[in-house]
CSV table of C-alpha atoms in Angstrom, one decimal:
chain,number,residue,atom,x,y,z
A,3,UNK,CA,-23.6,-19.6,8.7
A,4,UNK,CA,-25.8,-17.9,10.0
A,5,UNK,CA,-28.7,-19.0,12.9
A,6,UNK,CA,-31.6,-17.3,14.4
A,7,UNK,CA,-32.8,-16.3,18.2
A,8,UNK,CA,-36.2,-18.1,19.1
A,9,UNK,CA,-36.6,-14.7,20.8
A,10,UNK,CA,-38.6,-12.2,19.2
A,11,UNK,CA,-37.6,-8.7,19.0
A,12,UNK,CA,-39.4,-5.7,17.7
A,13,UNK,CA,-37.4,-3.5,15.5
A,14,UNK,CA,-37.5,0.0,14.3
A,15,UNK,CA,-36.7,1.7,11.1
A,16,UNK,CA,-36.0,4.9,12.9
A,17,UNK,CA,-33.3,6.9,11.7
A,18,UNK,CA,-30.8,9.0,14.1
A,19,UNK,CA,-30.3,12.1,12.1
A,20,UNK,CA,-28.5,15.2,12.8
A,21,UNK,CA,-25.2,13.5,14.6
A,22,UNK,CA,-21.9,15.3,14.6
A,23,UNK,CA,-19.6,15.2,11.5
A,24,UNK,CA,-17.6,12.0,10.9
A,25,UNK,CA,-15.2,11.5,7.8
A,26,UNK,CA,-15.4,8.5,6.4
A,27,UNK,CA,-13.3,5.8,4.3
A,28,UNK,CA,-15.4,4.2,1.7
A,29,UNK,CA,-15.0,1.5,-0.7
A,30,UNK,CA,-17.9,3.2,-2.8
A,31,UNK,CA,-17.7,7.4,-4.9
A,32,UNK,CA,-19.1,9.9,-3.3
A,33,UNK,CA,-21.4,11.5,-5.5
A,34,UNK,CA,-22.7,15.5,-5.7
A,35,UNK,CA,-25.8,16.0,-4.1
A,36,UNK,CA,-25.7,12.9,-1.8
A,37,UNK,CA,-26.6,12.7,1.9
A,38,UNK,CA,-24.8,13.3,4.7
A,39,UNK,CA,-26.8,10.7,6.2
A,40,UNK,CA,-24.2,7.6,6.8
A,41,UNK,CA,-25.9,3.8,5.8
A,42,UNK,CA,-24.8,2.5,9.5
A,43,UNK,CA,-25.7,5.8,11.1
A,44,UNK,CA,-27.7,4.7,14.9
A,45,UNK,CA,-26.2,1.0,14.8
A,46,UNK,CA,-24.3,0.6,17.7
A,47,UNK,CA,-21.7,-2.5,17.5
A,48,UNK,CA,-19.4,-3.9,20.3
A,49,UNK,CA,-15.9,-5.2,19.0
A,50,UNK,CA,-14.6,-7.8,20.9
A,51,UNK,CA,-12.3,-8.4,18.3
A,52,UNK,CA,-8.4,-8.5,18.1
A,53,UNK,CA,-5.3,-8.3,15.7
A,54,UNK,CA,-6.9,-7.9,12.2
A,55,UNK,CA,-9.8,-10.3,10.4
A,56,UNK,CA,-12.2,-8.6,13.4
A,57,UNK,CA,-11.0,-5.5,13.4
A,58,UNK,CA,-10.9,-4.7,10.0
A,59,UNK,CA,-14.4,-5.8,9.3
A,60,UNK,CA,-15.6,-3.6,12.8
A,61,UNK,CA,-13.4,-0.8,11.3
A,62,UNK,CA,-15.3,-0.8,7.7
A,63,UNK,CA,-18.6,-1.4,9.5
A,64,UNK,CA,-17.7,2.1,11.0
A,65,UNK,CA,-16.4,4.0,8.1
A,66,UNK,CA,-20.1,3.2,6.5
A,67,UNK,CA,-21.9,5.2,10.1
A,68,UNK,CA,-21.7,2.6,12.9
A,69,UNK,CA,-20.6,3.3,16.3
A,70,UNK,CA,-18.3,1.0,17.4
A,71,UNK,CA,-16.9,0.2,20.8
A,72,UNK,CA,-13.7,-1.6,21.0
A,73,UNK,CA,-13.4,-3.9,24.3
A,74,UNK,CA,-9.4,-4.4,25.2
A,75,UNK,CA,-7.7,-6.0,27.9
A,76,UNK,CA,-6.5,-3.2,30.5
A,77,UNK,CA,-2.8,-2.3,30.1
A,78,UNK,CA,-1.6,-4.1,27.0
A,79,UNK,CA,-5.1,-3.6,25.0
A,80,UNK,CA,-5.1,-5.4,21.5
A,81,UNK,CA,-1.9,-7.5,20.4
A,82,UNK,CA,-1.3,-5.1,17.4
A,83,UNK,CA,-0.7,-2.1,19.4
A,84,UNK,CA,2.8,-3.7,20.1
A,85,UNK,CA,3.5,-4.2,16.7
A,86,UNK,CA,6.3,-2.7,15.0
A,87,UNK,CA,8.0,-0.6,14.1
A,88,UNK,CA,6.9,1.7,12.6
A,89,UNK,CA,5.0,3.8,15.4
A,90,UNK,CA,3.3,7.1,14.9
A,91,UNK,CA,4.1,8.4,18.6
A,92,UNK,CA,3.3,5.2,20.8
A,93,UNK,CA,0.4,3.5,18.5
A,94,UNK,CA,1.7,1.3,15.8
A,95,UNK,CA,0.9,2.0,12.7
A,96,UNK,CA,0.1,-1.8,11.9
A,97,UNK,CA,-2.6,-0.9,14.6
A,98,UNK,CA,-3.7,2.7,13.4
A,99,UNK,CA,-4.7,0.8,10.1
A,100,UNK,CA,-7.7,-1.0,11.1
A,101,UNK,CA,-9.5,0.8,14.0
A,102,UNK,CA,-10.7,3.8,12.6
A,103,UNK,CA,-13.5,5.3,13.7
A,104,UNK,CA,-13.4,3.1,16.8
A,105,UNK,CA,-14.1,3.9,20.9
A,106,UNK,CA,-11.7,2.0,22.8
A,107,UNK,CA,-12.7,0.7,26.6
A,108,UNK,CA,-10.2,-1.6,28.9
A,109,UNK,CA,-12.3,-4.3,30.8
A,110,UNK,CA,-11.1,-7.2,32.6
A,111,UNK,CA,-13.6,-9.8,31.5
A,112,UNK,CA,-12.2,-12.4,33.4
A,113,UNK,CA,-13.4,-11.1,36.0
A,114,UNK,CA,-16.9,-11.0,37.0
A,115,UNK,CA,-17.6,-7.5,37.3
A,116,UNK,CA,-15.7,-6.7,33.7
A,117,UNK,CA,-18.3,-9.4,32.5
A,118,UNK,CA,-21.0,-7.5,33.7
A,119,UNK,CA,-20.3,-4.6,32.6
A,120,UNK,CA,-20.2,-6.7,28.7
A,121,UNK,CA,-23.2,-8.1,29.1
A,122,UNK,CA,-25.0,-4.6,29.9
A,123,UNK,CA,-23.1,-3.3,26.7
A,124,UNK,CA,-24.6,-6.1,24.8
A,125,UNK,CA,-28.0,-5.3,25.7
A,126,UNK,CA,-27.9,-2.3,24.4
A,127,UNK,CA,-26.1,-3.0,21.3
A,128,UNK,CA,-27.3,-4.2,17.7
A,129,UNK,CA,-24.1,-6.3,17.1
A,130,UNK,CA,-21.9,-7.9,18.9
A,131,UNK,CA,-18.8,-9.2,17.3
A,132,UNK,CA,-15.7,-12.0,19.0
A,133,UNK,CA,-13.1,-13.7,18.0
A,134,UNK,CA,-12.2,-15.9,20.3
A,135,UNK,CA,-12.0,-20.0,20.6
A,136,UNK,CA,-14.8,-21.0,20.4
A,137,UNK,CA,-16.7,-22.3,23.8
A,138,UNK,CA,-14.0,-19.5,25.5
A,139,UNK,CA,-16.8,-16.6,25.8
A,140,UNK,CA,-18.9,-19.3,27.1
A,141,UNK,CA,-17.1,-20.4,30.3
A,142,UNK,CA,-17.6,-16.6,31.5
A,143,UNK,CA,-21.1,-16.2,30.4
A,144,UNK,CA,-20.4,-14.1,27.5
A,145,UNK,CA,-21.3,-16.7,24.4
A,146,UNK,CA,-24.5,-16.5,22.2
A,147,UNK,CA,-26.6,-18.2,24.4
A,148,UNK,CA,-25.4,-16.3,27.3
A,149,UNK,CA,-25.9,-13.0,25.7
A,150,UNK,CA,-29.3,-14.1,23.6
A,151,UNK,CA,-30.9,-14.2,27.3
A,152,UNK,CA,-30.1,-10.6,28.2
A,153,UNK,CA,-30.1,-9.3,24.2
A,154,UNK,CA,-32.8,-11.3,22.0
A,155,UNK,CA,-32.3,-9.2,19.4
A,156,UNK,CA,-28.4,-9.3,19.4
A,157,UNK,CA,-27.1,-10.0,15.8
A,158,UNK,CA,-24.0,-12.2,17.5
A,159,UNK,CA,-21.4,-12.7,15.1
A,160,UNK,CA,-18.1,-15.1,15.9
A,161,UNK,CA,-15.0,-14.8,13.8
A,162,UNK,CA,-12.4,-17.9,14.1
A,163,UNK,CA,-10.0,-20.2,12.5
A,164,UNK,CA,-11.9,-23.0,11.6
A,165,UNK,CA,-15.4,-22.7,12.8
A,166,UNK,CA,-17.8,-23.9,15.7
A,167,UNK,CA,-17.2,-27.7,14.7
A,168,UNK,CA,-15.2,-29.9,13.4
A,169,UNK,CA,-11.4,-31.5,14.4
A,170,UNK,CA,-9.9,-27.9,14.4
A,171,UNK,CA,-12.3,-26.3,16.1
A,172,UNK,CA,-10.1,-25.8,18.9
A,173,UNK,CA,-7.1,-24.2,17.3
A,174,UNK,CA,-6.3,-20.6,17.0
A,175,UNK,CA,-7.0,-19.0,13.8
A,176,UNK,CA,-3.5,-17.7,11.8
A,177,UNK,CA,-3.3,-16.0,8.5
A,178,UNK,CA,-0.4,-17.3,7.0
A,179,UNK,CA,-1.6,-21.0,9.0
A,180,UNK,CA,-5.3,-20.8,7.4
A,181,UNK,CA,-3.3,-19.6,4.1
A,182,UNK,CA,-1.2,-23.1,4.1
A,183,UNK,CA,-4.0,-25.3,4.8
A,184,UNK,CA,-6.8,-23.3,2.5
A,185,UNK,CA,-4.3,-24.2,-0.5
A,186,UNK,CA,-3.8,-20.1,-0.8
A,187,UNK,CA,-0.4,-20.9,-0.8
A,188,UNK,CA,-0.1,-23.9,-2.9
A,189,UNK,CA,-1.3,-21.6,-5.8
A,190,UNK,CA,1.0,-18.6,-5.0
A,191,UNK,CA,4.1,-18.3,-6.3
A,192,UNK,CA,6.6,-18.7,-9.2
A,193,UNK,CA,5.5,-21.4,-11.3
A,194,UNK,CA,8.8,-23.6,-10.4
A,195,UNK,CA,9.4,-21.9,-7.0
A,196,UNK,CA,8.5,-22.4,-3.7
A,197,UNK,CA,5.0,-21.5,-1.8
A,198,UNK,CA,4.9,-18.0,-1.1
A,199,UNK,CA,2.9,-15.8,1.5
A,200,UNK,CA,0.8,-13.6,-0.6
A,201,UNK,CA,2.3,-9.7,0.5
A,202,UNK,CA,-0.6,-8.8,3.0
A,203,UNK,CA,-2.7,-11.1,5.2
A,204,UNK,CA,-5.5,-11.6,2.8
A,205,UNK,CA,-7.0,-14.6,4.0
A,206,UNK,CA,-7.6,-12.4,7.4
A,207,UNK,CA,-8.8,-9.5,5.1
A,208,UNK,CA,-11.2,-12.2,3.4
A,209,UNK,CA,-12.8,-13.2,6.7
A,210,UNK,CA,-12.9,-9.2,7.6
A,211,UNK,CA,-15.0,-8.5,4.2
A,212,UNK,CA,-17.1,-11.4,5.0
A,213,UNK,CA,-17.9,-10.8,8.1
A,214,UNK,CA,-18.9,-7.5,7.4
A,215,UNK,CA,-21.1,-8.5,4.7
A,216,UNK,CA,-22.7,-11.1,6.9
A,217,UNK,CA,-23.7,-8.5,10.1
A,218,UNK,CA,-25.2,-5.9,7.8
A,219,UNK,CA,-27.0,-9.0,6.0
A,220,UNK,CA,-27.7,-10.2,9.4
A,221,UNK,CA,-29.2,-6.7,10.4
A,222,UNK,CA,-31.5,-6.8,7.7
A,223,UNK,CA,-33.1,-10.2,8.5
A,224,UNK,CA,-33.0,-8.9,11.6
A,225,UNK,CA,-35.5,-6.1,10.8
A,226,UNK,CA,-37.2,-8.6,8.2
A,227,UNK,CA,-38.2,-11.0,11.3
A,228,UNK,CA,-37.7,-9.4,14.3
A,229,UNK,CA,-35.2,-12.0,15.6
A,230,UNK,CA,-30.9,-12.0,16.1
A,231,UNK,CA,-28.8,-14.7,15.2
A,232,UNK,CA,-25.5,-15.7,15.5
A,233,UNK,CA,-23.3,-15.5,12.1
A,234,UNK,CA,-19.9,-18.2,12.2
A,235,UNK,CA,-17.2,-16.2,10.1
A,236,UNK,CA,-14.0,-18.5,10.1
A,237,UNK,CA,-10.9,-18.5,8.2
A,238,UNK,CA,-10.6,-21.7,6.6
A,239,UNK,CA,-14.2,-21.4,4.8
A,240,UNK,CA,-13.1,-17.6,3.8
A,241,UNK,CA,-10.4,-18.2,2.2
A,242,UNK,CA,-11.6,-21.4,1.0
A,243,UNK,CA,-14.4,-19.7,-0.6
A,244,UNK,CA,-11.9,-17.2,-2.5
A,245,UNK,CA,-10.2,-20.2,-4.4
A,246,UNK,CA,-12.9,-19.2,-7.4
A,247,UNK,CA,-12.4,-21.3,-10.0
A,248,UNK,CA,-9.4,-23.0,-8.4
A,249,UNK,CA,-11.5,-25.1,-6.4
A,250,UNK,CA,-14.4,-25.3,-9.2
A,251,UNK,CA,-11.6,-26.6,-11.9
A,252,UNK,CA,-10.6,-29.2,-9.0
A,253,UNK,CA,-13.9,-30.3,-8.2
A,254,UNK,CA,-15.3,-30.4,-11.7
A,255,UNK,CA,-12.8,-31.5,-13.4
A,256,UNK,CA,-10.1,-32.7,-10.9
A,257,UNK,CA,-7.1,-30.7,-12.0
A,258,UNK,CA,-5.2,-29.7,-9.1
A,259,UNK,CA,-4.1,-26.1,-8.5
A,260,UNK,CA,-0.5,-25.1,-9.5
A,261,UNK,CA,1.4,-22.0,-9.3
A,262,UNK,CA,1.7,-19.8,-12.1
A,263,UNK,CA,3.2,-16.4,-10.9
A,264,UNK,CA,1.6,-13.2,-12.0
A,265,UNK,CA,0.3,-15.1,-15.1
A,266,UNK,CA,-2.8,-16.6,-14.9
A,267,UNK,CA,-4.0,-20.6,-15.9
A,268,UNK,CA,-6.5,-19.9,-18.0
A,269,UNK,CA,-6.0,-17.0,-19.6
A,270,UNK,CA,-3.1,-15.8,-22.4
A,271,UNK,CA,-1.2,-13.6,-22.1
A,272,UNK,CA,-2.5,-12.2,-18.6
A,273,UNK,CA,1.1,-11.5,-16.9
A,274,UNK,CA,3.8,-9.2,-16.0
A,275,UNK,CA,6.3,-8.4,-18.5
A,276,UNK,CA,9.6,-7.1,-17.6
A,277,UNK,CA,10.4,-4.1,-19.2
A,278,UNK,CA,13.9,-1.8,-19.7
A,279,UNK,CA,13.5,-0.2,-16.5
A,280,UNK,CA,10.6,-2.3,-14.9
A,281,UNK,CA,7.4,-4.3,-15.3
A,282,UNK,CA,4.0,-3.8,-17.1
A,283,UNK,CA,1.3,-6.1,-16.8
A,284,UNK,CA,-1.2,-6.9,-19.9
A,285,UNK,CA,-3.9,-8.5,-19.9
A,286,UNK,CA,-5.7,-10.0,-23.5
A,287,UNK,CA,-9.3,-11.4,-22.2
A,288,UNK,CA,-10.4,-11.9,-25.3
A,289,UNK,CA,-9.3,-12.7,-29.1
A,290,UNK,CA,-9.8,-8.8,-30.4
A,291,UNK,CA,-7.6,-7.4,-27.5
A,292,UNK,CA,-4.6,-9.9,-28.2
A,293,UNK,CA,-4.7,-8.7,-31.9
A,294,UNK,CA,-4.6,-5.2,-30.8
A,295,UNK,CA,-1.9,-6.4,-28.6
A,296,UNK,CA,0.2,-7.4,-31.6
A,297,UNK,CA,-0.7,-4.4,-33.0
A,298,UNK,CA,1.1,-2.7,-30.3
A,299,UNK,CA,4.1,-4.5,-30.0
A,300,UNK,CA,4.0,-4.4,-34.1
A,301,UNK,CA,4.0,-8.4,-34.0
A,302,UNK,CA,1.4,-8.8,-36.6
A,303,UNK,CA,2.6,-12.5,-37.7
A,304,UNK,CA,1.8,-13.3,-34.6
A,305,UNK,CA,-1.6,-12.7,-34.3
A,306,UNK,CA,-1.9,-14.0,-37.6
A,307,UNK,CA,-0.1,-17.2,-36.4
A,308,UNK,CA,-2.6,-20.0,-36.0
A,309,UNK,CA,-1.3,-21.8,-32.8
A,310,UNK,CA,-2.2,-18.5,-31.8
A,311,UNK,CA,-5.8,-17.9,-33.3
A,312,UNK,CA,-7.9,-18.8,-30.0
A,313,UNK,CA,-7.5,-18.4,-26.6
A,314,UNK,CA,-7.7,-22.0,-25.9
A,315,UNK,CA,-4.7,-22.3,-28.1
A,316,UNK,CA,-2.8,-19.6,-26.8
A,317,UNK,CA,-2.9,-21.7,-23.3
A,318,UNK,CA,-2.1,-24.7,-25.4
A,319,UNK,CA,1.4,-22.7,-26.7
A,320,UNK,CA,2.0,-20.8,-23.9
A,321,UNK,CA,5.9,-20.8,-23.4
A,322,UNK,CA,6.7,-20.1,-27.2
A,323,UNK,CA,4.0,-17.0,-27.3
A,324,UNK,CA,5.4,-15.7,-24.1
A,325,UNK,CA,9.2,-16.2,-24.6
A,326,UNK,CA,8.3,-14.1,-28.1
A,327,UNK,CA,6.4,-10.8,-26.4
A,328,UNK,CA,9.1,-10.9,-23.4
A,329,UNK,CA,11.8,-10.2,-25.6
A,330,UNK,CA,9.5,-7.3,-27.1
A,331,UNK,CA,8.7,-5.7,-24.0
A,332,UNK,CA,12.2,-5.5,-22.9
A,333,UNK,CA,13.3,-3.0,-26.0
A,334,UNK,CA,11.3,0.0,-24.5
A,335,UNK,CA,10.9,1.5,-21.2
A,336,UNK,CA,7.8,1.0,-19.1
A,337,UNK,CA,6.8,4.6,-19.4
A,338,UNK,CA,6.6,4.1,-23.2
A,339,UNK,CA,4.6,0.8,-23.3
A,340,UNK,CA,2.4,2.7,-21.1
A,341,UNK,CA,2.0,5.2,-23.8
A,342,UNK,CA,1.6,2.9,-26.6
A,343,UNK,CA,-1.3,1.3,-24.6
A,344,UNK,CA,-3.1,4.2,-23.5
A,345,UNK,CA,-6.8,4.2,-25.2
A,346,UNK,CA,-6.0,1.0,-26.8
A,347,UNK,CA,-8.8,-0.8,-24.9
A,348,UNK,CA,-6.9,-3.6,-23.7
A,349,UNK,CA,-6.0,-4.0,-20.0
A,350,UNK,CA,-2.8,-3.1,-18.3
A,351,UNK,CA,-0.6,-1.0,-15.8
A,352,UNK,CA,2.7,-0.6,-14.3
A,353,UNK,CA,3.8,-2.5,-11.1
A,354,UNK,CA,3.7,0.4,-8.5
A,355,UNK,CA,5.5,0.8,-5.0
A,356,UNK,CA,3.3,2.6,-2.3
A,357,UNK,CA,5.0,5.6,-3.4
A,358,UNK,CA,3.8,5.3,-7.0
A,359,UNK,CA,0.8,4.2,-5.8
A,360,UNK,CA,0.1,6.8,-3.4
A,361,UNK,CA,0.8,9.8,-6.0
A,362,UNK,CA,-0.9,8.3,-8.6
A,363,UNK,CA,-3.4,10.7,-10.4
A,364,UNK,CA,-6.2,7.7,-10.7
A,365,UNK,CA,-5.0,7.1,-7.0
A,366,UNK,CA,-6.5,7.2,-3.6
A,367,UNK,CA,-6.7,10.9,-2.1
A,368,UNK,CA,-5.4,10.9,1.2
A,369,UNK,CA,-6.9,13.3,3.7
A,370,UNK,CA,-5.4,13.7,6.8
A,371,UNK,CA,-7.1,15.9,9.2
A,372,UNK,CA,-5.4,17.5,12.3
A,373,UNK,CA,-5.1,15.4,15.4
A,374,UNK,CA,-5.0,17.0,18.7
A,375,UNK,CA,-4.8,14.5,20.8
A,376,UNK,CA,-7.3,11.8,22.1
A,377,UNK,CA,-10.6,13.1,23.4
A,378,UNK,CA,-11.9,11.7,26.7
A,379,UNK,CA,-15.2,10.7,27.7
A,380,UNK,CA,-17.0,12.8,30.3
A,381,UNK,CA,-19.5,11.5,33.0
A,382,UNK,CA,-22.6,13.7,31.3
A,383,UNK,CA,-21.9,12.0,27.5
A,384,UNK,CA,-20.0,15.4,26.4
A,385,UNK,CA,-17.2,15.1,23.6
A,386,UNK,CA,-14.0,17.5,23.5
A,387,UNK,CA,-15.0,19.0,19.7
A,388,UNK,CA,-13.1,18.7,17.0
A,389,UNK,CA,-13.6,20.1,13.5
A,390,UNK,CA,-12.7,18.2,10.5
A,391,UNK,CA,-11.8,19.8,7.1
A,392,UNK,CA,-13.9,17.7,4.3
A,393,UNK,CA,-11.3,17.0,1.6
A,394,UNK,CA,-14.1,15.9,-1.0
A,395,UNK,CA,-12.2,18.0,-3.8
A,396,UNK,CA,-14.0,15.9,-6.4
A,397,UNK,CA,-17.7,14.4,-6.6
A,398,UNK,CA,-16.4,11.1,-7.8
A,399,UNK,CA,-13.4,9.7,-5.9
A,400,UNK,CA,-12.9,7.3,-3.3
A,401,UNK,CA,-11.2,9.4,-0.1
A,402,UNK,CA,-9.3,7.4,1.8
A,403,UNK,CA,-8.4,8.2,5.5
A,404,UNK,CA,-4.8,8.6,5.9
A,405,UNK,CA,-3.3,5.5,7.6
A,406,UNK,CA,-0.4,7.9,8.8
A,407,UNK,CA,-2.7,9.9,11.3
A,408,UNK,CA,-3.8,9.0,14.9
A,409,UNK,CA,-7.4,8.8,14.7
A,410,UNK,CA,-7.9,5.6,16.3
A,411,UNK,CA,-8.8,4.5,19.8
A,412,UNK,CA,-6.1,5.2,22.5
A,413,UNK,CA,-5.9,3.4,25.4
A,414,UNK,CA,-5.0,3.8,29.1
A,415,UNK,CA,-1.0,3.0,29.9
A,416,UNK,CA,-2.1,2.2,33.7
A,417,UNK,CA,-5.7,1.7,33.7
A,418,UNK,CA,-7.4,2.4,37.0
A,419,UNK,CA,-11.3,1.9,38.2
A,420,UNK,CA,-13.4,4.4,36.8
A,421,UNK,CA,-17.3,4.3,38.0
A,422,UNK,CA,-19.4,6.3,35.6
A,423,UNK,CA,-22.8,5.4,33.8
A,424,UNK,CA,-23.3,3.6,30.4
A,425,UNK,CA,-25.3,6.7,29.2
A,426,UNK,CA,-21.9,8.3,28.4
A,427,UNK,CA,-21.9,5.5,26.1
A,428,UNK,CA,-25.1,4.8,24.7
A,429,UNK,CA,-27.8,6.1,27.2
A,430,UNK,CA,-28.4,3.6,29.9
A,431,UNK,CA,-27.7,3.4,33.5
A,432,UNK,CA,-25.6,1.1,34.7
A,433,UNK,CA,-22.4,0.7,36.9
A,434,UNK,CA,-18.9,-0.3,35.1
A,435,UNK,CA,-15.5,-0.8,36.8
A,436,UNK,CA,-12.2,-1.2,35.8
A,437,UNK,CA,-12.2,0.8,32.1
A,438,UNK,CA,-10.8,3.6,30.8
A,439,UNK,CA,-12.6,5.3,28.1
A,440,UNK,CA,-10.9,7.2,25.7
A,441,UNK,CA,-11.6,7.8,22.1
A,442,UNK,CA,-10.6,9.5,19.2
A,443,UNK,CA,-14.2,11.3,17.2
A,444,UNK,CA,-13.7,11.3,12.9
């Protein structure tokens, strides 16, 4: 949801060229010849944001060019950096994975000088991002309306467990909580087992990709009009949203949501097989690639079968076509079906472990530059220099920063009072108090 200031602001379509190197994670291929230019490069976003729906969506807004400032509470600074182990040194690694490419600065905003020094961050920043109860920000003069006054052209975006309204409103947004009541879990799981918490928190991850969809959506209104606007990102609808055609066979045609496994409801086969010495997982989307299928598995009555013509009746005899390519996966190794499959056209793969994963040919390259150490933040703006290897070896991958090094935001064991102008920031004048400003450049 997403509403507009009343304010008008008067944009620019200025670029900021010429900035220092930054390595990047993308979710997009890097091809020869493209710019060095980043898509977010000159938009300047403060992170409010803690644990991980917030954070990860701040993180990929600045692995695509965006300078992000990451507000913590002094001492402790943001829940996850007390989560594990593992640790890499002091930082836990749960926290290293989404704050990337992140500037961390320890303000109290309770109290009214911390505030301040928010709201003259605000002003001079494209996007501010929260996730906090809503009408919390608010009793310290730090909500949308607060911050519209200073920052017409804000693009305000609040990230919670259930929204702005409604009977919930004032409850805390959970992963595994949003999960449950989203149905997420209801549908996860073997089909005659119990619920099950899908391996990684994706219903925060959801909100995250949301979220970050919605700001650079909400930057380009912004530039269309002239006007911010405050974007509601909340669990519940996120997740709720992901339910596909869950929710669409439910609504259409009121037939509730079950659990099913790997397999899928609509689709046969579309499963995990167990193999000799593992799994394999084959997909047939269509009639052509479950005949090639048979083909494979040299079944060919059974494609020829007529319960089995269609996929509609495929569904319809599920348990007797299944129970009948089980047993044939299990007489040959996964490495083999693999073989047997290869430029066959029909969809499958192995079930991997991060190490499989990880050293996968067709897998993420991970690039893990040196670290020495945080760099601070002078009073005159400079940066300690780093140099950073770029570990493009090939035009067309995806490069993935590695999750095991220290590149993120470090913050302050005992923070003191530091007084020292925003231009070491982003070039304005103002006081601040009680931060310490340390970050880590990519």
């Amino acid at each position: 949801m997403m509403r507009e200031s009343q304010e008008g602001f008067q944009t620019s379509n200025q670029k900021h060229l010429g900035k220092k190197k930054i390595q990047l994670v993308t979710v997009f291929c890097f091809l020869s010849g493209a710019s060095n230019v980043k898509p977010l490069d000159g938009v300047k976003i403060l992170d409010l944001t803690r644990v991980l729906a917030g954070p990860f969506a701040t993180m990929n807004l600045g692995d695509l060019g965006a300078e992000v400032i990451k507000v913590e509470r002094p001492g402790a600074g943001d829940d996850t950096r007390a989560w594990g182990p593992p640790f890499v040194g002091t930082e836990s690694v749960y926290f290293l994975s989404v704050n990337r490419n992140k500037k961390s600065i320890a303000i109290n905003m309770k109290n009214s000088r911390g505030a301040k020094i928010i709201r003259e961050l605000a002003a001079v920043s494209d996007v501010f991002v929260e996730n906090y109860i809503p009408g919390k920000l608010a009793e310290i003069g730090l909500g949308y309306e607060d911050i519209k006054k200073i920052a017409p052209h804000i693009v305000y975006c609040s990230i919670t467990g259930y929204g702005q309204t409604g009977p919930m409103v004032q409850r805390g947004g959970y992963d595994s909580i949003a999960a449950a009541v989203s149905g997420l879990m209801h549908i996860t799981g073997h089909e005659e087992g119990e619920p099950v918490r899908v391996g990684v928190a994706m219903t925060d991850l959801a909100t995250g990709l949301y979220t970050c969809g919605a700001i650079m959506a909400g930057l380009l209104q912004r530039y269309k009009t002239g006007k911010g606007l405050h974007i509601d990102c909340n669990l519940m609808s996120s997740q709720v949203a992901c339910l596909t055609h869950v929710a669409a066979n439910y609504l259409n045609c009121k037939i509730e949501g079950k659990r099913w496994g790997t397999a899928h409801g609509s689709i046969v086969p579309y499963q995990a097989f167990k193999t000799k010495d593992g799994y394999i997982v084959v997909g047939a989307g269509n009639d052509q690639q479950f005949v090639t299928v048979c083909k494979i598995l040299n079944l060919p009555e059974v494609s020829k079968d007529s319960r089995y013509k269609t996929n509609t009746l495929r569904v319809q005899n599920r348990k007797e076509l299944i129970d009948i390519l089980s047993t044939r996966f299990s007489e040959k190794t996964t490495i083999k079906w693999l073989q047997l499959f290869e430029g066959s056209g029909v969809p499958y793969g192995p079930i991997n472990n991060m190490q499989q994963v990880f050293s996968d040919p067709q897998g993420p390259i991970v690039s893990s530059p040196c670290s020495k150490g945080a760099a601070q933040w002078t009073c005159d703006g400079n940066e300690s220099s780093h140099s950073w290897e770029d570990s493009r070896s090939s035009p067309s991958v995806v490069i993935l920063q590695a999750l095991r090094n220290r590149n993120c935001p470090l913050l302050e064991s005992s923070p003191v009072c530091l007084l020292a102008s925003l231009h070491c920031l982003w070039g304005r004048c103002a006081e601040m108090c009680c931060a310490v400003i340390k970050f880590h450049p990519m």
